[in-house]
């Protein structure tokens, strides 16, 4: 089973406008209300690809109830912890001549709530994959991913981490199965600007030396580079298309990679399905459908 953790999920209220003018009354052409949060995005794409998974994390209030309803409509299993106070956040995504976002803070998570999550994670085994994705709410210590991985280290759970900066660097000593920085984030980790594929490979290897087993570096329209635990360096280009919504594209890539890997443990096939899934979501208004992914996969 694959489990995804989203500490601070959301309902994303996406509004499409021709142009956004600050200080003026703006009217949208169309609106969508989508489940949001990096772990949830991974779950939605896994579900589209026919991979059984369970989304866990925290919800609160009427917005949390609506989030669960939307996930159930997508046939996604859920095991969320309901907080006693607050409400699951609503994030506003403005898609106009430029993209703008207003992300809410989210509800408070107590120590008792964290203990409930840890109890759920304690049931995982080496046959499971855990996905830790996204930022951490202010009410939770920013070493929480590190705490989780330390706790599960002896269980040999395969853990994929999609995070940035210190949140990512601090977990490398626990040998995550997969990390997925984009090329900008990889450069930021070492305070350098990466100009060539050779630069990307050099610094990705540094992360491997620090403990990461497989490193998937996305390069937007230029494809991705994968450094595997077998010592392979694999590359693939991206299919061409019009980017409509970049939110969830990286999460879809993680889901596609895991889905591809689980088929026959072939890293190159995992890389291609990851790129096809990420690109399909970028070319869609929300998380892409399997039909969209399959169409792009044929081009790789």
Coordinates of N, CA and C in Angstrom, one line a residue, residues 82-286:
X82 N -9.5 14.1 12.4 CA -10.4 15.3 12.5 C -10.0 16.1 13.7
X83 N -9.5 17.3 13.4 CA -9.1 18.2 14.5 C -10.4 18.8 15.2
X84 N -10.3 19.1 16.5 CA -11.4 19.6 17.2 C -11.8 21.0 16.9
X85 N -10.8 21.8 16.5 CA -11.1 23.2 16.2 C -10.5 23.6 14.9
X86 N -11.0 24.8 14.4 CA -10.5 25.4 13.1 C -11.2 24.8 11.9
X87 N -10.7 25.0 10.7 CA -11.2 24.5 9.5 C -10.1 24.3 8.5
X88 N -10.3 23.3 7.7 CA -9.4 23.0 6.6 C -9.3 24.3 5.7
X89 N -8.1 24.7 5.3 CA -8.0 26.0 4.6 C -8.5 26.0 3.2
X90 N -8.8 27.1 2.8 CA -9.2 27.4 1.4 C -8.1 28.3 0.8
X91 N -7.5 27.8 -0.3 CA -6.5 28.6 -1.0 C -7.1 29.1 -2.3
X92 N -6.8 30.4 -2.6 CA -7.3 31.0 -3.8 C -6.2 31.0 -4.9
X93 N -6.5 30.4 -6.0 CA -5.5 30.4 -7.1 C -6.1 31.2 -8.3
X94 N -5.4 32.3 -8.6 CA -5.8 33.2 -9.7 C -5.0 32.9 -11.0
X95 N -5.7 32.5 -12.0 CA -5.1 32.1 -13.3 C -5.5 33.2 -14.3
X96 N -4.6 34.2 -14.5 CA -4.9 35.3 -15.4 C -3.7 35.5 -16.3
X97 N -3.3 36.7 -16.7 CA -2.1 36.9 -17.5 C -0.9 36.5 -16.7
X98 N -1.0 36.5 -15.4 CA 0.1 35.9 -14.6 C -0.6 35.1 -13.5
X99 N 0.1 34.1 -12.9 CA -0.6 33.3 -11.8 C -0.3 34.0 -10.5
X100 N -1.4 34.0 -9.7 CA -1.2 34.5 -8.3 C -1.9 33.6 -7.4
X101 N -1.4 33.5 -6.1 CA -2.0 32.6 -5.2 C -2.1 33.2 -3.8
X102 N -3.2 32.9 -3.1 CA -3.3 33.3 -1.7 C -3.6 32.0 -0.9
X103 N -2.6 31.6 -0.1 CA -2.6 30.4 0.6 C -2.9 30.7 2.1
X104 N -3.9 30.0 2.6 CA -4.3 30.2 4.1 C -3.3 29.5 5.0
X105 N -3.4 29.8 6.3 CA -2.5 29.2 7.2 C -2.9 27.8 7.7
X106 N -4.2 27.6 7.8 CA -4.6 26.2 8.2 C -4.8 26.1 9.7
X107 N -5.5 25.1 10.2 CA -5.8 24.9 11.6 C -4.6 24.5 12.5
X108 N -4.8 24.6 13.8 CA -3.7 24.3 14.7 C -3.7 22.8 15.0
X109 N -2.5 22.2 15.0 CA -2.3 20.8 15.2 C -1.6 20.6 16.6
X110 N -2.2 19.9 17.5 CA -1.6 19.7 18.8 C -0.7 18.5 18.9
X111 N 0.0 18.4 20.1 CA 0.8 17.2 20.3 C 0.0 16.0 20.3
X112 N -1.2 16.1 20.9 CA -2.1 14.9 20.9 C -2.4 14.5 19.5
X113 N -2.7 15.4 18.6 CA -3.0 15.1 17.2 C -1.8 14.5 16.5
X114 N -0.6 14.9 16.8 CA 0.6 14.3 16.2 C 0.8 12.9 16.7
X115 N 0.4 12.6 18.0 CA 0.6 11.3 18.5 C -0.4 10.3 17.8
X116 N -1.6 10.8 17.4 CA -2.6 10.0 16.7 C -2.0 9.6 15.3
X117 N -1.3 10.6 14.7 CA -0.7 10.3 13.3 C 0.4 9.3 13.5
X118 N 1.2 9.4 14.5 CA 2.3 8.5 14.7 C 1.8 7.1 14.9
X119 N 0.7 7.0 15.6 CA 0.1 5.6 15.9 C -0.3 5.0 14.6
X120 N -0.8 5.8 13.6 CA -1.2 5.2 12.3 C 0.0 4.8 11.5
X121 N 1.0 5.6 11.6 CA 2.3 5.3 10.8 C 3.0 4.1 11.4
X122 N 2.9 3.8 12.7 CA 3.5 2.7 13.3 C 3.1 1.4 12.7
X123 N 1.9 1.4 12.0 CA 1.4 0.1 11.4 C 2.0 -0.2 10.1
X124 N 2.8 0.7 9.5 CA 3.4 0.5 8.2 C 4.5 -0.6 8.3
X125 N 4.8 -1.2 7.2 CA 5.9 -2.2 7.1 C 6.8 -2.0 5.9
X126 N 7.7 -2.9 5.7 CA 8.7 -2.7 4.6 C 8.0 -3.0 3.2
X127 N 6.8 -3.5 3.3 CA 6.0 -3.7 2.0 C 5.2 -2.4 1.6
X128 N 5.3 -1.4 2.4 CA 4.6 -0.1 2.2 C 5.5 1.0 1.7
X129 N 4.9 1.9 1.0 CA 5.5 3.2 0.6 C 4.8 4.3 1.2
X130 N 5.6 5.2 1.8 CA 5.1 6.4 2.5 C 5.5 7.7 1.7
X131 N 4.6 8.5 1.4 CA 5.0 9.8 0.7 C 4.8 11.0 1.6
X132 N 5.9 11.7 1.9 CA 5.8 12.9 2.7 C 6.1 14.1 1.8
X133 N 5.0 14.9 1.6 CA 5.1 15.9 0.6 C 4.6 17.3 1.1
X134 N 5.3 18.3 0.8 CA 4.7 19.6 1.1 C 5.3 20.3 2.3
X135 N 4.8 21.5 2.6 CA 5.3 22.3 3.7 C 4.6 21.9 5.0
X136 N 5.2 22.4 6.1 CA 4.7 22.0 7.4 C 4.0 23.3 8.0
X137 N 2.8 23.1 8.6 CA 2.1 24.2 9.2 C 2.9 24.8 10.4
X138 N 2.6 26.0 10.7 CA 3.4 26.7 11.8 C 3.2 26.0 13.2
X139 N 2.1 25.3 13.4 CA 1.9 24.7 14.7 C 2.6 23.4 14.9
X140 N 3.4 23.0 13.8 CA 4.1 21.7 13.9 C 5.6 22.0 13.7
X141 N 6.5 21.4 14.5 CA 7.9 21.6 14.4 C 8.4 21.2 13.0
X142 N 9.3 22.0 12.5 CA 9.7 21.8 11.1 C 10.7 20.6 11.0
X143 N 10.9 19.8 12.0 CA 11.7 18.6 11.9 C 10.7 17.4 11.9
X144 N 9.5 17.6 11.6 CA 8.5 16.5 11.8 C 8.8 15.3 10.8
X145 N 9.2 15.7 9.6 CA 9.5 14.6 8.6 C 10.7 13.8 9.1
X146 N 11.7 14.5 9.7 CA 12.8 13.8 10.3 C 12.4 12.9 11.5
X147 N 11.4 13.4 12.3 CA 10.9 12.5 13.4 C 10.2 11.3 12.9
X148 N 9.4 11.4 11.8 CA 8.7 10.3 11.2 C 9.7 9.3 10.7
X149 N 10.7 9.8 9.9 CA 11.6 8.8 9.3 C 12.5 8.1 10.3
X150 N 12.9 8.8 11.4 CA 13.6 8.2 12.5 C 12.8 7.1 13.1
X151 N 11.5 7.4 13.3 CA 10.6 6.4 14.0 C 10.4 5.2 13.1
X152 N 10.4 5.3 11.8 CA 10.1 4.2 10.9 C 11.3 3.6 10.4
X153 N 12.5 4.1 10.8 CA 13.8 3.6 10.2 C 14.0 2.1 10.3
X154 N 13.7 1.5 11.4 CA 13.9 0.1 11.6 C 12.9 -0.7 10.9
X155 N 11.8 -0.2 10.5 CA 10.8 -0.9 9.8 C 11.1 -1.0 8.3
X156 N 12.1 -0.3 7.8 CA 12.5 -0.3 6.4 C 11.4 0.1 5.4
X157 N 10.5 1.0 5.9 CA 9.5 1.5 5.0 C 10.1 2.4 3.9
X158 N 9.7 2.2 2.6 CA 10.2 3.0 1.5 C 9.5 4.4 1.6
X159 N 10.3 5.4 1.8 CA 9.7 6.7 2.0 C 10.2 7.7 0.8
X160 N 9.2 8.3 0.2 CA 9.5 9.3 -0.8 C 9.2 10.7 -0.1
X161 N 10.2 11.6 -0.3 CA 10.1 12.9 0.3 C 10.1 14.0 -0.8
X162 N 9.1 14.8 -0.9 CA 9.1 15.9 -1.8 C 9.0 17.2 -1.0
X163 N 10.1 17.8 -0.6 CA 10.2 18.9 0.2 C 11.4 19.8 -0.2
X164 N 11.6 20.9 0.4 CA 12.6 21.8 0.0 C 13.5 22.2 1.2
X165 N 14.7 22.8 0.9 CA 15.6 23.4 1.9 C 15.9 22.4 3.0
X166 N 16.0 23.0 4.3 CA 16.4 22.2 5.4 C 15.5 21.0 5.7
X167 N 14.2 21.1 5.3 CA 13.2 20.1 5.5 C 13.6 18.8 4.8
X168 N 14.2 19.0 3.6 CA 14.7 17.9 2.8 C 16.1 17.4 3.3
X169 N 17.0 18.4 3.5 CA 18.4 18.0 3.9 C 18.4 17.2 5.2
X170 N 17.5 17.5 6.1 CA 17.6 16.9 7.4 C 17.1 15.4 7.4
X171 N 16.5 15.0 6.3 CA 16.0 13.6 6.3 C 16.9 12.7 5.5
X172 N 17.9 13.2 4.9 CA 18.8 12.4 4.0 C 19.5 11.3 4.7
X173 N 19.8 11.6 6.0 CA 20.6 10.6 6.8 C 19.7 9.3 7.0
X174 N 18.4 9.4 6.8 CA 17.6 8.2 6.9 C 17.3 7.5 5.6
X175 N 18.1 7.8 4.6 CA 18.0 7.2 3.3 C 16.7 7.1 2.6
X176 N 16.0 8.2 2.3 CA 14.7 8.1 1.7 C 14.8 7.4 0.3
X177 N 13.8 6.6 0.0 CA 13.8 5.9 -1.3 C 13.8 6.8 -2.5
X178 N 13.1 8.0 -2.4 CA 13.0 8.9 -3.5 C 12.9 10.3 -2.9
X179 N 13.7 11.2 -3.6 CA 13.5 12.7 -3.4 C 13.3 13.3 -4.8
X180 N 12.6 14.4 -4.8 CA 12.3 15.0 -6.2 C 12.4 16.5 -6.1
X181 N 13.6 17.0 -6.0 CA 13.8 18.5 -6.2 C 13.7 18.9 -7.7
X182 N 13.2 20.1 -8.0 CA 13.4 20.5 -9.3 C 14.8 21.2 -9.4
X183 N 15.2 21.5 -10.6 CA 16.6 22.0 -10.8 C 16.9 23.3 -10.0
X184 N 15.8 24.1 -9.9 CA 16.0 25.4 -9.1 C 16.2 25.1 -7.6
X185 N 15.4 24.2 -7.1 CA 15.5 23.8 -5.7 C 16.8 23.1 -5.4
X186 N 17.3 22.3 -6.3 CA 18.6 21.6 -6.2 C 19.7 22.6 -6.0
X187 N 19.6 23.7 -6.9 CA 20.7 24.7 -6.8 C 20.6 25.5 -5.5
X188 N 19.3 25.7 -5.0 CA 19.2 26.5 -3.8 C 19.7 25.7 -2.6
X189 N 19.7 24.4 -2.6 CA 20.2 23.6 -1.5 C 21.7 23.8 -1.3
X190 N 22.4 24.1 -2.4 CA 23.8 24.3 -2.3 C 24.3 25.7 -2.6
X191 N 23.2 26.6 -2.7 CA 23.5 28.0 -3.0 C 24.3 28.2 -4.2
X192 N 23.9 27.5 -5.3 CA 24.6 27.7 -6.6 C 23.5 27.8 -7.7
X193 N 23.9 28.2 -8.8 CA 23.1 28.3 -10.0 C 23.5 27.2 -11.0
X194 N 22.6 26.3 -11.3 CA 22.9 25.1 -12.1 C 22.6 25.5 -13.6
X195 N 23.6 25.5 -14.4 CA 23.5 25.9 -15.8 C 23.4 24.8 -16.8
X196 N 24.0 23.6 -16.5 CA 24.0 22.5 -17.4 C 23.5 21.2 -16.8
X197 N 23.3 20.2 -17.6 CA 22.9 18.9 -17.1 C 24.1 18.3 -16.2
X198 N 25.3 18.6 -16.6 CA 26.4 18.1 -15.8 C 26.4 18.7 -14.4
X199 N 26.0 20.0 -14.3 CA 25.9 20.7 -13.0 C 24.8 20.0 -12.2
X200 N 23.7 19.7 -12.8 CA 22.6 19.0 -12.1 C 23.0 17.6 -11.6
X201 N 23.7 16.9 -12.4 CA 24.2 15.6 -12.0 C 25.2 15.6 -10.9
X202 N 26.1 16.6 -11.0 CA 27.1 16.8 -9.9 C 26.5 17.0 -8.6
X203 N 25.5 17.9 -8.5 CA 24.9 18.2 -7.2 C 23.9 17.2 -6.8
X204 N 23.3 16.5 -7.7 CA 22.4 15.4 -7.3 C 23.2 14.3 -6.7
X205 N 24.4 14.1 -7.2 CA 25.2 13.0 -6.6 C 25.6 13.4 -5.2
X206 N 25.7 14.7 -4.9 CA 26.0 15.1 -3.5 C 24.9 14.7 -2.6
X207 N 23.7 14.8 -3.0 CA 22.5 14.4 -2.2 C 22.5 12.9 -2.1
X208 N 22.9 12.2 -3.1 CA 23.1 10.7 -3.0 C 24.1 10.3 -2.0
X209 N 25.2 11.1 -2.0 CA 26.3 10.8 -1.0 C 25.8 11.1 0.4
X210 N 24.8 12.0 0.6 CA 24.3 12.3 1.9 C 23.2 11.3 2.3
X211 N 22.8 10.4 1.4 CA 21.9 9.3 1.9 C 20.8 9.0 1.0
X212 N 20.3 9.9 0.1 CA 19.2 9.7 -0.7 C 19.5 8.5 -1.7
X213 N 18.5 7.6 -1.9 CA 18.7 6.4 -2.7 C 18.5 6.8 -4.2
X214 N 17.3 7.4 -4.5 CA 17.0 7.7 -5.9 C 16.6 9.2 -5.9
X215 N 17.2 9.9 -6.9 CA 17.0 11.4 -7.0 C 16.4 11.7 -8.3
X216 N 15.2 12.2 -8.3 CA 14.5 12.6 -9.6 C 14.5 14.1 -9.6
X217 N 15.3 14.7 -10.6 CA 15.4 16.1 -10.7 C 14.5 16.6 -11.9
X218 N 13.5 17.3 -11.7 CA 12.6 17.8 -12.8 C 13.2 19.1 -13.3
X219 N 13.0 19.2 -14.6 CA 13.6 20.4 -15.3 C 12.6 21.1 -16.2
X220 N 11.3 21.1 -15.7 CA 10.2 21.8 -16.4 C 10.1 21.2 -17.8
X221 N 10.1 22.1 -18.8 CA 9.9 21.7 -20.2 C 11.1 20.9 -20.8
X222 N 12.2 20.8 -20.0 CA 13.4 20.1 -20.5 C 13.4 18.7 -20.1
X223 N 12.4 18.2 -19.4 CA 12.4 16.8 -19.0 C 12.9 16.6 -17.5
X224 N 13.6 15.5 -17.3 CA 14.0 15.2 -16.0 C 15.3 14.3 -16.0
X225 N 16.0 14.3 -15.0 CA 17.2 13.4 -14.8 C 17.0 12.6 -13.6
X226 N 17.3 11.3 -13.7 CA 17.1 10.4 -12.5 C 18.4 9.7 -12.2
X227 N 18.9 9.9 -11.0 CA 20.1 9.1 -10.5 C 19.5 8.0 -9.6
X228 N 19.8 6.8 -10.0 CA 19.2 5.6 -9.3 C 20.2 5.1 -8.2
X229 N 19.7 4.3 -7.3 CA 20.5 3.6 -6.3 C 21.4 2.6 -6.9
X230 N 21.2 2.2 -8.2 CA 22.0 1.3 -8.9 C 23.2 1.9 -9.5
X231 N 23.3 3.3 -9.4 CA 24.4 4.0 -10.0 C 24.1 4.5 -11.4
X232 N 22.8 4.3 -11.9 CA 22.5 4.7 -13.2 C 22.2 6.2 -13.3
X233 N 22.4 6.8 -14.4 CA 22.0 8.2 -14.7 C 21.1 8.2 -15.9
X234 N 19.8 8.4 -15.7 CA 18.8 8.2 -16.7 C 18.2 9.6 -17.1
X235 N 17.9 9.8 -18.3 CA 17.4 11.1 -18.8 C 16.2 10.9 -19.7
X236 N 15.3 11.8 -19.7 CA 14.2 11.8 -20.6 C 13.7 13.2 -20.9
X237 N 13.3 13.5 -22.1 CA 12.7 14.8 -22.4 C 11.3 14.9 -22.0
X238 N 10.7 16.0 -22.1 CA 9.3 16.2 -21.8 C 8.5 16.4 -23.1
X239 N 7.2 15.9 -23.1 CA 6.4 16.2 -24.3 C 6.0 17.7 -24.4
X240 N 5.8 18.2 -25.5 CA 5.4 19.6 -25.7 C 3.9 19.8 -25.5
X241 N 3.6 20.9 -24.9 CA 2.2 21.3 -24.7 C 2.1 22.6 -24.0
X242 N 0.8 23.1 -23.9 CA 0.6 24.4 -23.3 C 0.3 24.2 -21.8
X243 N 1.1 24.9 -21.0 CA 1.0 24.8 -19.5 C -0.3 25.6 -19.1
X244 N -1.2 24.9 -18.5 CA -2.5 25.6 -18.1 C -2.5 25.8 -16.6
X245 N -1.9 24.8 -15.8 CA -2.0 24.8 -14.4 C -0.8 24.1 -13.8
X246 N 0.2 24.8 -13.3 CA 1.4 24.2 -12.8 C 1.2 23.5 -11.5
X247 N 0.2 23.9 -10.8 CA -0.1 23.3 -9.4 C -0.4 21.8 -9.5
X248 N 0.4 21.0 -8.8 CA 0.2 19.6 -8.8 C 1.0 18.8 -9.9
X249 N 1.8 19.5 -10.7 CA 2.5 18.9 -11.8 C 3.7 18.0 -11.1
X250 N 4.4 18.6 -10.2 CA 5.5 17.9 -9.5 C 5.0 16.8 -8.7
X251 N 3.8 16.9 -8.1 CA 3.3 15.9 -7.3 C 2.8 14.7 -8.2
X252 N 2.3 15.1 -9.4 CA 1.9 14.0 -10.3 C 3.1 13.3 -10.8
X253 N 4.2 14.0 -11.0 CA 5.5 13.3 -11.4 C 5.9 12.2 -10.3
X254 N 5.8 12.6 -9.1 CA 6.1 11.7 -8.0 C 5.2 10.4 -8.1
X255 N 3.9 10.7 -8.2 CA 3.0 9.6 -8.3 C 3.2 8.7 -9.5
X256 N 3.5 9.3 -10.7 CA 3.8 8.5 -11.9 C 5.0 7.7 -11.7
X257 N 6.0 8.3 -11.1 CA 7.3 7.5 -10.9 C 7.0 6.3 -10.0
X258 N 6.3 6.5 -8.9 CA 6.0 5.4 -8.0 C 5.2 4.3 -8.7
X259 N 4.2 4.8 -9.5 CA 3.3 3.8 -10.2 C 4.1 3.0 -11.2
X260 N 5.0 3.7 -11.9 CA 5.8 3.0 -12.9 C 6.8 2.0 -12.3
X261 N 7.4 2.5 -11.1 CA 8.3 1.6 -10.4 C 7.7 0.3 -9.9
X262 N 6.5 0.5 -9.4 CA 5.8 -0.7 -8.8 C 5.4 -1.8 -9.9
X263 N 5.3 -1.4 -11.1 CA 4.9 -2.3 -12.2 C 6.0 -3.4 -12.3
X264 N 7.2 -3.1 -12.5 CA 8.3 -4.1 -12.7 C 9.6 -3.7 -12.2
X265 N 9.7 -2.7 -11.3 CA 10.9 -2.2 -10.7 C 11.9 -1.7 -11.8
X266 N 11.4 -1.2 -12.9 CA 12.2 -0.7 -14.0 C 12.3 0.9 -13.8
X267 N 13.5 1.4 -13.5 CA 13.6 2.8 -13.2 C 13.4 3.7 -14.5
X268 N 13.8 3.2 -15.6 CA 13.6 4.0 -16.8 C 12.1 4.2 -17.1
X269 N 11.3 3.1 -17.0 CA 9.9 3.1 -17.2 C 9.2 4.0 -16.1
X270 N 9.8 4.0 -14.9 CA 9.3 4.8 -13.9 C 9.5 6.3 -14.2
X271 N 10.7 6.6 -14.7 CA 11.0 8.0 -15.1 C 10.0 8.5 -16.2
X272 N 9.8 7.6 -17.2 CA 8.9 8.1 -18.3 C 7.5 8.3 -17.8
X273 N 7.0 7.4 -17.0 CA 5.6 7.6 -16.5 C 5.5 8.8 -15.6
X274 N 6.6 9.0 -14.9 CA 6.7 10.2 -14.0 C 6.6 11.5 -14.8
X275 N 7.3 11.6 -15.9 CA 7.3 12.7 -16.8 C 6.0 12.9 -17.5
X276 N 5.4 11.8 -18.0 CA 4.1 11.9 -18.6 C 3.0 12.3 -17.7
X277 N 3.1 11.9 -16.5 CA 2.1 12.2 -15.5 C 2.2 13.7 -15.1
X278 N 3.4 14.2 -14.8 CA 3.7 15.6 -14.5 C 3.3 16.5 -15.6
X279 N 3.6 16.1 -16.8 CA 3.3 17.0 -18.0 C 1.8 17.0 -18.2
X280 N 1.2 15.9 -18.1 CA -0.3 15.8 -18.3 C -1.0 16.7 -17.4
X281 N -0.6 16.8 -16.1 CA -1.3 17.6 -15.1 C -1.0 19.1 -15.4
X282 N 0.2 19.4 -15.9 CA 0.6 20.8 -16.2 C -0.3 21.3 -17.4
X283 N -0.6 20.4 -18.3 CA -1.4 20.7 -19.4 C -2.9 20.7 -19.2
X284 N -3.3 20.4 -17.9 CA -4.7 20.2 -17.5 C -5.1 21.3 -16.5
X285 N -6.4 21.4 -16.3 CA -6.9 22.4 -15.3 C -6.8 21.9 -13.9
X286 N -6.7 20.6 -13.7 CA -6.4 19.9 -12.4 C -5.5 18.8 -12.6

